[in-house]
């Protein structure tokens, strides 16, 4: 008996890459050596001291219980200390921090806690898809803010239609940015905070890549004066500590928003497994040296890849943060046509920029989540077909 899906699922934009995915699977089935630079899932193992902390926690009595509510105090305290070391002291672990089952669920659920049907939500475009889908599920109206190369992939807040601003409740920002690899300055954040105050907007900052910087440390949104009065930040252990599958992150900032998301979540899930909270605590308390090591690996990959691509004649800008390289496709091609050629002729998987939103057309995204020898091989293959 067929069943119709709920109308809200039909609001989601169509998935553009069914055919490319099919081609990739077919090449792999044929035994071809396909190099995957598509997904942002680090290939490095989770640092062993974090895995050891998980193992040790598993034998503790009562570790198996429902974690419930805002979870382990020691984890929230470690998060507050982590921020304090990064120039944002004074975040209250009791009321201003809440663990998440990975930041994706928090990002997708935030609108259910804060957005009423008909409220506008300002979303960077290209951007991380759950910002948009979560808004649609809550009955909000996504208003897309184009990120353009000539503006350093920062949105032009003053260009937002005043009629939209009247309806707007939330402004999403994400720096260091996926997919463009762009970083934001203190001046940009300060202007965004002032803008949010002026228009009574809640800034939701997605900082999943804040530790993946190469030249100078990322500006921490919550370290800016007034940030906590207008905003919250979503954070993740996935990228920094190679813990994508562990599903652990947090939201921090404005206590009303943290409490609202917490109330919503207590009706949806029962928290992050306590043993994972223990391991995440260890990561935050003892992981700074490890992050530096991981950063060194990605910096080398970035330099290798970008130098190779530049030699091949592409207009590549090495990212100052994130493990994504966002590059214009050769003149005369489209994102999809170029990425399909790379797949079919070079057996290299990269992501067409328009998959992240219409302003991404004309770009492709490379994720440097493969070992150096694979990156070198990918550059060689790309060079041959250009
Ligand atoms: C921009 C951005 N934000 C958030 C996330 C979510 O990370 P997680 O749910 O693993 O914490 C991702 C994952 O790819 C991302 O790219």
PDB file of N, CA and C in Angstrom, residues 285-376:
ATOM      1  N   UNK A 285      39.999  19.065  26.849  1.00  0.00           N
ATOM      2  CA  UNK A 285      40.953  19.423  27.911  1.00  0.00           C
ATOM      3  C   UNK A 285      42.405  19.157  27.495  1.00  0.00           C
ATOM      4  N   UNK A 286      42.616  18.106  26.679  1.00  0.00           N
ATOM      5  CA  UNK A 286      44.003  17.690  26.414  1.00  0.00           C
ATOM      6  C   UNK A 286      44.359  17.650  24.931  1.00  0.00           C
ATOM      7  N   UNK A 287      43.507  18.225  24.085  1.00  0.00           N
ATOM      8  CA  UNK A 287      43.682  18.012  22.642  1.00  0.00           C
ATOM      9  C   UNK A 287      44.375  19.118  21.880  1.00  0.00           C
ATOM     10  N   UNK A 288      44.781  20.202  22.548  1.00  0.00           N
ATOM     11  CA  UNK A 288      45.290  21.337  21.769  1.00  0.00           C
ATOM     12  C   UNK A 288      46.538  20.987  20.938  1.00  0.00           C
ATOM     13  N   UNK A 289      47.440  20.168  21.532  1.00  0.00           N
ATOM     14  CA  UNK A 289      48.657  19.803  20.793  1.00  0.00           C
ATOM     15  C   UNK A 289      48.292  18.919  19.600  1.00  0.00           C
ATOM     16  N   UNK A 290      47.303  18.068  19.814  1.00  0.00           N
ATOM     17  CA  UNK A 290      46.861  17.163  18.755  1.00  0.00           C
ATOM     18  C   UNK A 290      46.257  17.953  17.583  1.00  0.00           C
ATOM     19  N   UNK A 291      45.510  19.007  17.927  1.00  0.00           N
ATOM     20  CA  UNK A 291      44.915  19.829  16.856  1.00  0.00           C
ATOM     21  C   UNK A 291      46.030  20.404  15.994  1.00  0.00           C
ATOM     22  N   UNK A 292      47.110  20.830  16.621  1.00  0.00           N
ATOM     23  CA  UNK A 292      48.221  21.433  15.884  1.00  0.00           C
ATOM     24  C   UNK A 292      48.798  20.406  14.903  1.00  0.00           C
ATOM     25  N   UNK A 293      48.884  19.146  15.359  1.00  0.00           N
ATOM     26  CA  UNK A 293      49.421  18.085  14.492  1.00  0.00           C
ATOM     27  C   UNK A 293      48.484  17.867  13.284  1.00  0.00           C
ATOM     28  N   UNK A 294      47.178  17.819  13.571  1.00  0.00           N
ATOM     29  CA  UNK A 294      46.184  17.587  12.514  1.00  0.00           C
ATOM     30  C   UNK A 294      46.219  18.747  11.507  1.00  0.00           C
ATOM     31  N   UNK A 295      46.337  19.962  12.070  1.00  0.00           N
ATOM     32  CA  UNK A 295      46.409  21.154  11.222  1.00  0.00           C
ATOM     33  C   UNK A 295      47.615  21.094  10.273  1.00  0.00           C
ATOM     34  N   UNK A 296      48.739  20.596  10.792  1.00  0.00           N
ATOM     35  CA  UNK A 296      49.959  20.500   9.978  1.00  0.00           C
ATOM     36  C   UNK A 296      49.720  19.568   8.791  1.00  0.00           C
ATOM     37  N   UNK A 297      49.029  18.465   9.047  1.00  0.00           N
ATOM     38  CA  UNK A 297      48.732  17.508   7.966  1.00  0.00           C
ATOM     39  C   UNK A 297      47.896  18.184   6.884  1.00  0.00           C
ATOM     40  N   UNK A 298      46.840  18.889   7.305  1.00  0.00           N
ATOM     41  CA  UNK A 298      45.961  19.524   6.313  1.00  0.00           C
ATOM     42  C   UNK A 298      46.636  20.698   5.610  1.00  0.00           C
ATOM     43  N   UNK A 299      47.506  21.405   6.335  1.00  0.00           N
ATOM     44  CA  UNK A 299      48.209  22.524   5.703  1.00  0.00           C
ATOM     45  C   UNK A 299      49.076  22.010   4.548  1.00  0.00           C
ATOM     46  N   UNK A 300      49.776  20.908   4.789  1.00  0.00           N
ATOM     47  CA  UNK A 300      50.638  20.315   3.742  1.00  0.00           C
ATOM     48  C   UNK A 300      49.802  19.866   2.544  1.00  0.00           C
ATOM     49  N   UNK A 301      48.666  19.250   2.832  1.00  0.00           N
ATOM     50  CA  UNK A 301      47.785  18.813   1.740  1.00  0.00           C
ATOM     51  C   UNK A 301      47.291  20.009   0.938  1.00  0.00           C
ATOM     52  N   UNK A 302      46.905  21.050   1.669  1.00  0.00           N
ATOM     53  CA  UNK A 302      46.409  22.259   0.994  1.00  0.00           C
ATOM     54  C   UNK A 302      47.478  22.821   0.065  1.00  0.00           C
ATOM     55  N   UNK A 303      48.716  22.944   0.590  1.00  0.00           N
ATOM     56  CA  UNK A 303      49.782  23.548  -0.202  1.00  0.00           C
ATOM     57  C   UNK A 303      50.077  22.707  -1.445  1.00  0.00           C
ATOM     58  N   UNK A 304      50.114  21.397  -1.234  1.00  0.00           N
ATOM     59  CA  UNK A 304      50.392  20.467  -2.333  1.00  0.00           C
ATOM     60  C   UNK A 304      49.325  20.584  -3.417  1.00  0.00           C
ATOM     61  N   UNK A 305      48.087  20.523  -2.990  1.00  0.00           N
ATOM     62  CA  UNK A 305      46.977  20.523  -3.937  1.00  0.00           C
ATOM     63  C   UNK A 305      46.873  21.857  -4.671  1.00  0.00           C
ATOM     64  N   UNK A 306      46.945  22.940  -3.914  1.00  0.00           N
ATOM     65  CA  UNK A 306      46.739  24.248  -4.538  1.00  0.00           C
ATOM     66  C   UNK A 306      47.885  24.586  -5.495  1.00  0.00           C
ATOM     67  N   UNK A 307      49.123  24.231  -5.111  1.00  0.00           N
ATOM     68  CA  UNK A 307      50.251  24.490  -6.016  1.00  0.00           C
ATOM     69  C   UNK A 307      50.052  23.701  -7.303  1.00  0.00           C
ATOM     70  N   UNK A 308      49.631  22.463  -7.184  1.00  0.00           N
ATOM     71  CA  UNK A 308      49.420  21.605  -8.360  1.00  0.00           C
ATOM     72  C   UNK A 308      48.332  22.148  -9.261  1.00  0.00           C
ATOM     73  N   UNK A 309      47.247  22.585  -8.648  1.00  0.00           N
ATOM     74  CA  UNK A 309      46.114  23.093  -9.432  1.00  0.00           C
ATOM     75  C   UNK A 309      46.478  24.399 -10.138  1.00  0.00           C
ATOM     76  N   UNK A 310      47.256  25.242  -9.434  1.00  0.00           N
ATOM     77  CA  UNK A 310      47.676  26.513 -10.031  1.00  0.00           C
ATOM     78  C   UNK A 310      48.566  26.237 -11.238  1.00  0.00           C
ATOM     79  N   UNK A 311      49.474  25.252 -11.083  1.00  0.00           N
ATOM     80  CA  UNK A 311      50.367  24.892 -12.197  1.00  0.00           C
ATOM     81  C   UNK A 311      49.566  24.402 -13.399  1.00  0.00           C
ATOM     82  N   UNK A 312      48.448  23.758 -13.090  1.00  0.00           N
ATOM     83  CA  UNK A 312      47.594  23.242 -14.168  1.00  0.00           C
ATOM     84  C   UNK A 312      46.778  24.360 -14.807  1.00  0.00           C
ATOM     85  N   UNK A 313      46.901  25.576 -14.274  1.00  0.00           N
ATOM     86  CA  UNK A 313      46.248  26.724 -14.915  1.00  0.00           C
ATOM     87  C   UNK A 313      44.920  27.119 -14.302  1.00  0.00           C
ATOM     88  N   UNK A 314      44.534  26.480 -13.187  1.00  0.00           N
ATOM     89  CA  UNK A 314      43.262  26.873 -12.569  1.00  0.00           C
ATOM     90  C   UNK A 314      43.474  28.055 -11.630  1.00  0.00           C
ATOM     91  N   UNK A 315      42.412  28.834 -11.474  1.00  0.00           N
ATOM     92  CA  UNK A 315      42.468  30.081 -10.701  1.00  0.00           C
ATOM     93  C   UNK A 315      42.191  29.774  -9.217  1.00  0.00           C
ATOM     94  N   UNK A 316      43.165  29.112  -8.581  1.00  0.00           N
ATOM     95  CA  UNK A 316      42.906  28.584  -7.234  1.00  0.00           C
ATOM     96  C   UNK A 316      43.382  29.550  -6.144  1.00  0.00           C
ATOM     97  N   UNK A 317      42.564  29.722  -5.104  1.00  0.00           N
ATOM     98  CA  UNK A 317      42.966  30.516  -3.937  1.00  0.00           C
ATOM     99  C   UNK A 317      43.108  29.560  -2.758  1.00  0.00           C
ATOM    100  N   UNK A 318      44.319  29.409  -2.205  1.00  0.00           N
ATOM    101  CA  UNK A 318      44.455  28.487  -1.063  1.00  0.00           C
ATOM    102  C   UNK A 318      43.602  28.972   0.111  1.00  0.00           C
ATOM    103  N   UNK A 319      42.780  28.095   0.696  1.00  0.00           N
ATOM    104  CA  UNK A 319      41.942  28.533   1.817  1.00  0.00           C
ATOM    105  C   UNK A 319      42.788  28.851   3.043  1.00  0.00           C
ATOM    106  N   UNK A 320      42.396  29.864   3.809  1.00  0.00           N
ATOM    107  CA  UNK A 320      43.105  30.201   5.049  1.00  0.00           C
ATOM    108  C   UNK A 320      42.620  29.329   6.204  1.00  0.00           C
ATOM    109  N   UNK A 321      41.516  28.618   5.958  1.00  0.00           N
ATOM    110  CA  UNK A 321      40.958  27.715   6.980  1.00  0.00           C
ATOM    111  C   UNK A 321      40.061  26.699   6.271  1.00  0.00           C
ATOM    112  N   UNK A 322      39.633  25.682   7.007  1.00  0.00           N
ATOM    113  CA  UNK A 322      38.843  24.535   6.522  1.00  0.00           C
ATOM    114  C   UNK A 322      39.706  23.636   5.626  1.00  0.00           C
ATOM    115  N   UNK A 323      39.208  22.415   5.397  1.00  0.00           N
ATOM    116  CA  UNK A 323      39.938  21.551   4.457  1.00  0.00           C
ATOM    117  C   UNK A 323      39.256  21.526   3.093  1.00  0.00           C
ATOM    118  N   UNK A 324      38.589  22.633   2.739  1.00  0.00           N
ATOM    119  CA  UNK A 324      37.935  22.728   1.435  1.00  0.00           C
ATOM    120  C   UNK A 324      38.672  23.718   0.532  1.00  0.00           C
ATOM    121  N   UNK A 325      38.816  23.333  -0.733  1.00  0.00           N
ATOM    122  CA  UNK A 325      39.370  24.244  -1.738  1.00  0.00           C
ATOM    123  C   UNK A 325      38.238  24.541  -2.718  1.00  0.00           C
ATOM    124  N   UNK A 326      37.883  25.801  -2.817  1.00  0.00           N
ATOM    125  CA  UNK A 326      36.724  26.254  -3.598  1.00  0.00           C
ATOM    126  C   UNK A 326      37.263  27.023  -4.785  1.00  0.00           C
ATOM    127  N   UNK A 327      37.106  26.462  -5.971  1.00  0.00           N
ATOM    128  CA  UNK A 327      37.830  26.977  -7.141  1.00  0.00           C
ATOM    129  C   UNK A 327      36.890  27.151  -8.326  1.00  0.00           C
ATOM    130  N   UNK A 328      37.050  28.242  -9.098  1.00  0.00           N
ATOM    131  CA  UNK A 328      36.246  28.377 -10.316  1.00  0.00           C
ATOM    132  C   UNK A 328      36.575  27.262 -11.316  1.00  0.00           C
ATOM    133  N   UNK A 329      35.560  26.756 -11.983  1.00  0.00           N
ATOM    134  CA  UNK A 329      35.800  25.754 -13.035  1.00  0.00           C
ATOM    135  C   UNK A 329      36.390  26.484 -14.250  1.00  0.00           C
ATOM    136  N   UNK A 330      37.056  25.748 -15.159  1.00  0.00           N
ATOM    137  CA  UNK A 330      37.622  26.420 -16.337  1.00  0.00           C
ATOM    138  C   UNK A 330      36.541  27.150 -17.131  1.00  0.00           C
ATOM    139  N   UNK A 331      36.939  28.242 -17.744  1.00  0.00           N
ATOM    140  CA  UNK A 331      35.972  29.075 -18.521  1.00  0.00           C
ATOM    141  C   UNK A 331      35.236  28.223 -19.552  1.00  0.00           C
ATOM    142  N   UNK A 332      33.960  28.495 -19.697  1.00  0.00           N
ATOM    143  CA  UNK A 332      33.175  27.792 -20.708  1.00  0.00           C
ATOM    144  C   UNK A 332      32.509  26.529 -20.192  1.00  0.00           C
ATOM    145  N   UNK A 333      32.862  26.122 -18.964  1.00  0.00           N
ATOM    146  CA  UNK A 333      32.249  24.906 -18.419  1.00  0.00           C
ATOM    147  C   UNK A 333      31.240  25.279 -17.331  1.00  0.00           C
ATOM    148  N   UNK A 334      30.383  24.327 -16.972  1.00  0.00           N
ATOM    149  CA  UNK A 334      29.526  24.526 -15.801  1.00  0.00           C
ATOM    150  C   UNK A 334      30.086  23.653 -14.679  1.00  0.00           C
ATOM    151  N   UNK A 335      29.600  23.892 -13.464  1.00  0.00           N
ATOM    152  CA  UNK A 335      30.070  23.096 -12.334  1.00  0.00           C
ATOM    153  C   UNK A 335      29.834  21.610 -12.598  1.00  0.00           C
ATOM    154  N   UNK A 336      28.612  21.291 -13.006  1.00  0.00           N
ATOM    155  CA  UNK A 336      28.268  19.873 -13.161  1.00  0.00           C
ATOM    156  C   UNK A 336      29.047  19.238 -14.305  1.00  0.00           C
ATOM    157  N   UNK A 337      29.159  19.969 -15.435  1.00  0.00           N
ATOM    158  CA  UNK A 337      29.869  19.412 -16.593  1.00  0.00           C
ATOM    159  C   UNK A 337      31.336  19.152 -16.229  1.00  0.00           C
ATOM    160  N   UNK A 338      31.969  20.091 -15.516  1.00  0.00           N
ATOM    161  CA  UNK A 338      33.379  19.920 -15.173  1.00  0.00           C
ATOM    162  C   UNK A 338      33.566  18.754 -14.195  1.00  0.00           C
ATOM    163  N   UNK A 339      32.713  18.697 -13.191  1.00  0.00           N
ATOM    164  CA  UNK A 339      32.860  17.627 -12.181  1.00  0.00           C
ATOM    165  C   UNK A 339      32.556  16.265 -12.798  1.00  0.00           C
ATOM    166  N   UNK A 340      31.623  16.225 -13.745  1.00  0.00           N
ATOM    167  CA  UNK A 340      31.323  14.956 -14.420  1.00  0.00           C
ATOM    168  C   UNK A 340      32.531  14.522 -15.250  1.00  0.00           C
ATOM    169  N   UNK A 341      33.185  15.498 -15.894  1.00  0.00           N
ATOM    170  CA  UNK A 341      34.401  15.159 -16.671  1.00  0.00           C
ATOM    171  C   UNK A 341      35.497  14.625 -15.751  1.00  0.00           C
ATOM    172  N   UNK A 342      35.667  15.289 -14.612  1.00  0.00           N
ATOM    173  CA  UNK A 342      36.702  14.822 -13.673  1.00  0.00           C
ATOM    174  C   UNK A 342      36.404  13.381 -13.245  1.00  0.00           C
ATOM    175  N   UNK A 343      35.127  13.097 -13.033  1.00  0.00           N
ATOM    176  CA  UNK A 343      34.760  11.747 -12.601  1.00  0.00           C
ATOM    177  C   UNK A 343      34.981  10.740 -13.736  1.00  0.00           C
ATOM    178  N   UNK A 344      34.466  11.075 -14.916  1.00  0.00           N
ATOM    179  CA  UNK A 344      34.488  10.091 -16.010  1.00  0.00           C
ATOM    180  C   UNK A 344      35.889   9.894 -16.584  1.00  0.00           C
ATOM    181  N   UNK A 345      36.653  11.010 -16.708  1.00  0.00           N
ATOM    182  CA  UNK A 345      37.936  10.902 -17.408  1.00  0.00           C
ATOM    183  C   UNK A 345      39.119  10.757 -16.455  1.00  0.00           C
ATOM    184  N   UNK A 346      38.983  11.317 -15.223  1.00  0.00           N
ATOM    185  CA  UNK A 346      40.126  11.247 -14.297  1.00  0.00           C
ATOM    186  C   UNK A 346      39.815  10.358 -13.091  1.00  0.00           C
ATOM    187  N   UNK A 347      38.571   9.934 -12.981  1.00  0.00           N
ATOM    188  CA  UNK A 347      38.137   9.123 -11.826  1.00  0.00           C
ATOM    189  C   UNK A 347      38.424   9.822 -10.500  1.00  0.00           C
ATOM    190  N   UNK A 348      38.188  11.140 -10.504  1.00  0.00           N
ATOM    191  CA  UNK A 348      38.342  11.942  -9.283  1.00  0.00           C
ATOM    192  C   UNK A 348      36.969  12.515  -8.924  1.00  0.00           C
ATOM    193  N   UNK A 349      36.559  12.286  -7.661  1.00  0.00           N
ATOM    194  CA  UNK A 349      35.256  12.790  -7.221  1.00  0.00           C
ATOM    195  C   UNK A 349      35.440  14.119  -6.494  1.00  0.00           C
ATOM    196  N   UNK A 350      34.817  15.170  -7.013  1.00  0.00           N
ATOM    197  CA  UNK A 350      34.746  16.467  -6.327  1.00  0.00           C
ATOM    198  C   UNK A 350      33.285  16.915  -6.379  1.00  0.00           C
ATOM    199  N   UNK A 351      32.937  17.987  -5.660  1.00  0.00           N
ATOM    200  CA  UNK A 351      31.522  18.366  -5.587  1.00  0.00           C
ATOM    201  C   UNK A 351      31.251  19.622  -6.415  1.00  0.00           C
ATOM    202  N   UNK A 352      30.239  19.567  -7.292  1.00  0.00           N
ATOM    203  CA  UNK A 352      29.876  20.768  -8.061  1.00  0.00           C
ATOM    204  C   UNK A 352      29.369  21.858  -7.119  1.00  0.00           C
ATOM    205  N   UNK A 353      29.842  23.084  -7.313  1.00  0.00           N
ATOM    206  CA  UNK A 353      29.509  24.179  -6.407  1.00  0.00           C
ATOM    207  C   UNK A 353      28.021  24.467  -6.305  1.00  0.00           C
ATOM    208  N   UNK A 354      27.274  24.251  -7.408  1.00  0.00           N
ATOM    209  CA  UNK A 354      25.843  24.576  -7.366  1.00  0.00           C
ATOM    210  C   UNK A 354      25.074  23.632  -6.444  1.00  0.00           C
ATOM    211  N   UNK A 355      25.703  22.533  -6.034  1.00  0.00           N
ATOM    212  CA  UNK A 355      25.061  21.639  -5.067  1.00  0.00           C
ATOM    213  C   UNK A 355      24.867  22.305  -3.713  1.00  0.00           C
ATOM    214  N   UNK A 356      25.615  23.381  -3.447  1.00  0.00           N
ATOM    215  CA  UNK A 356      25.496  24.099  -2.167  1.00  0.00           C
ATOM    216  C   UNK A 356      24.615  25.337  -2.300  1.00  0.00           C
ATOM    217  N   UNK A 357      24.084  25.567  -3.512  1.00  0.00           N
ATOM    218  CA  UNK A 357      23.247  26.753  -3.738  1.00  0.00           C
ATOM    219  C   UNK A 357      23.614  27.398  -5.065  1.00  0.00           C
ATOM    220  N   UNK A 358      22.643  28.118  -5.652  1.00  0.00           N
ATOM    221  CA  UNK A 358      22.826  28.660  -7.009  1.00  0.00           C
ATOM    222  C   UNK A 358      24.076  29.540  -7.160  1.00  0.00           C
ATOM    223  N   UNK A 359      24.432  30.403  -6.168  1.00  0.00           N
ATOM    224  CA  UNK A 359      25.636  31.220  -6.374  1.00  0.00           C
ATOM    225  C   UNK A 359      26.927  30.395  -6.406  1.00  0.00           C
ATOM    226  N   UNK A 360      26.818  29.094  -6.096  1.00  0.00           N
ATOM    227  CA  UNK A 360      27.995  28.217  -6.183  1.00  0.00           C
ATOM    228  C   UNK A 360      28.241  27.734  -7.603  1.00  0.00           C
ATOM    229  N   UNK A 361      27.310  28.052  -8.519  1.00  0.00           N
ATOM    230  CA  UNK A 361      27.518  27.671  -9.927  1.00  0.00           C
ATOM    231  C   UNK A 361      28.812  28.329 -10.433  1.00  0.00           C
ATOM    232  N   UNK A 362      29.587  27.531 -11.188  1.00  0.00           N
ATOM    233  CA  UNK A 362      30.857  28.057 -11.696  1.00  0.00           C
ATOM    234  C   UNK A 362      32.039  27.703 -10.801  1.00  0.00           C
ATOM    235  N   UNK A 363      31.760  27.000  -9.674  1.00  0.00           N
ATOM    236  CA  UNK A 363      32.836  26.576  -8.770  1.00  0.00           C
ATOM    237  C   UNK A 363      32.777  25.062  -8.547  1.00  0.00           C
ATOM    238  N   UNK A 364      33.865  24.502  -8.071  1.00  0.00           N
ATOM    239  CA  UNK A 364      33.820  23.137  -7.547  1.00  0.00           C
ATOM    240  C   UNK A 364      34.527  23.106  -6.199  1.00  0.00           C
ATOM    241  N   UNK A 365      34.095  22.163  -5.335  1.00  0.00           N
ATOM    242  CA  UNK A 365      34.685  22.048  -4.001  1.00  0.00           C
ATOM    243  C   UNK A 365      35.463  20.749  -3.888  1.00  0.00           C
ATOM    244  N   UNK A 366      36.703  20.901  -3.429  1.00  0.00           N
ATOM    245  CA  UNK A 366      37.552  19.736  -3.174  1.00  0.00           C
ATOM    246  C   UNK A 366      37.727  19.607  -1.670  1.00  0.00           C
ATOM    247  N   UNK A 367      37.521  18.420  -1.149  1.00  0.00           N
ATOM    248  CA  UNK A 367      37.722  18.176   0.267  1.00  0.00           C
ATOM    249  C   UNK A 367      39.039  17.412   0.422  1.00  0.00           C
ATOM    250  N   UNK A 368      39.957  17.997   1.200  1.00  0.00           N
ATOM    251  CA  UNK A 368      41.314  17.425   1.281  1.00  0.00           C
ATOM    252  C   UNK A 368      41.388  16.298   2.324  1.00  0.00           C
ATOM    253  N   UNK A 369      40.374  15.451   2.303  1.00  0.00           N
ATOM    254  CA  UNK A 369      40.283  14.418   3.339  1.00  0.00           C
ATOM    255  C   UNK A 369      40.786  13.073   2.823  1.00  0.00           C
ATOM    256  N   UNK A 370      41.873  13.120   2.050  1.00  0.00           N
ATOM    257  CA  UNK A 370      42.553  11.902   1.588  1.00  0.00           C
ATOM    258  C   UNK A 370      44.045  12.097   1.796  1.00  0.00           C
ATOM    259  N   UNK A 371      44.794  10.991   1.933  1.00  0.00           N
ATOM    260  CA  UNK A 371      46.236  11.116   2.192  1.00  0.00           C
ATOM    261  C   UNK A 371      46.975  11.832   1.059  1.00  0.00           C
ATOM    262  N   UNK A 372      48.187  12.322   1.399  1.00  0.00           N
ATOM    263  CA  UNK A 372      48.969  13.118   0.443  1.00  0.00           C
ATOM    264  C   UNK A 372      49.180  12.425  -0.896  1.00  0.00           C
ATOM    265  N   UNK A 373      49.466  11.113  -0.846  1.00  0.00           N
ATOM    266  CA  UNK A 373      49.759  10.440  -2.128  1.00  0.00           C
ATOM    267  C   UNK A 373      48.513  10.407  -3.024  1.00  0.00           C
ATOM    268  N   UNK A 374      47.345  10.343  -2.424  1.00  0.00           N
ATOM    269  CA  UNK A 374      46.106  10.358  -3.219  1.00  0.00           C
ATOM    270  C   UNK A 374      45.865  11.768  -3.776  1.00  0.00           C
ATOM    271  N   UNK A 375      46.217  12.760  -2.974  1.00  0.00           N
ATOM    272  CA  UNK A 375      46.032  14.143  -3.443  1.00  0.00           C
ATOM    273  C   UNK A 375      46.983  14.431  -4.602  1.00  0.00           C
ATOM    274  N   UNK A 376      48.235  13.953  -4.472  1.00  0.00           N
ATOM    275  CA  UNK A 376      49.198  14.120  -5.564  1.00  0.00           C
ATOM    276  C   UNK A 376      48.692  13.418  -6.823  1.00  0.00           C
TER     277      UNK A 376
END
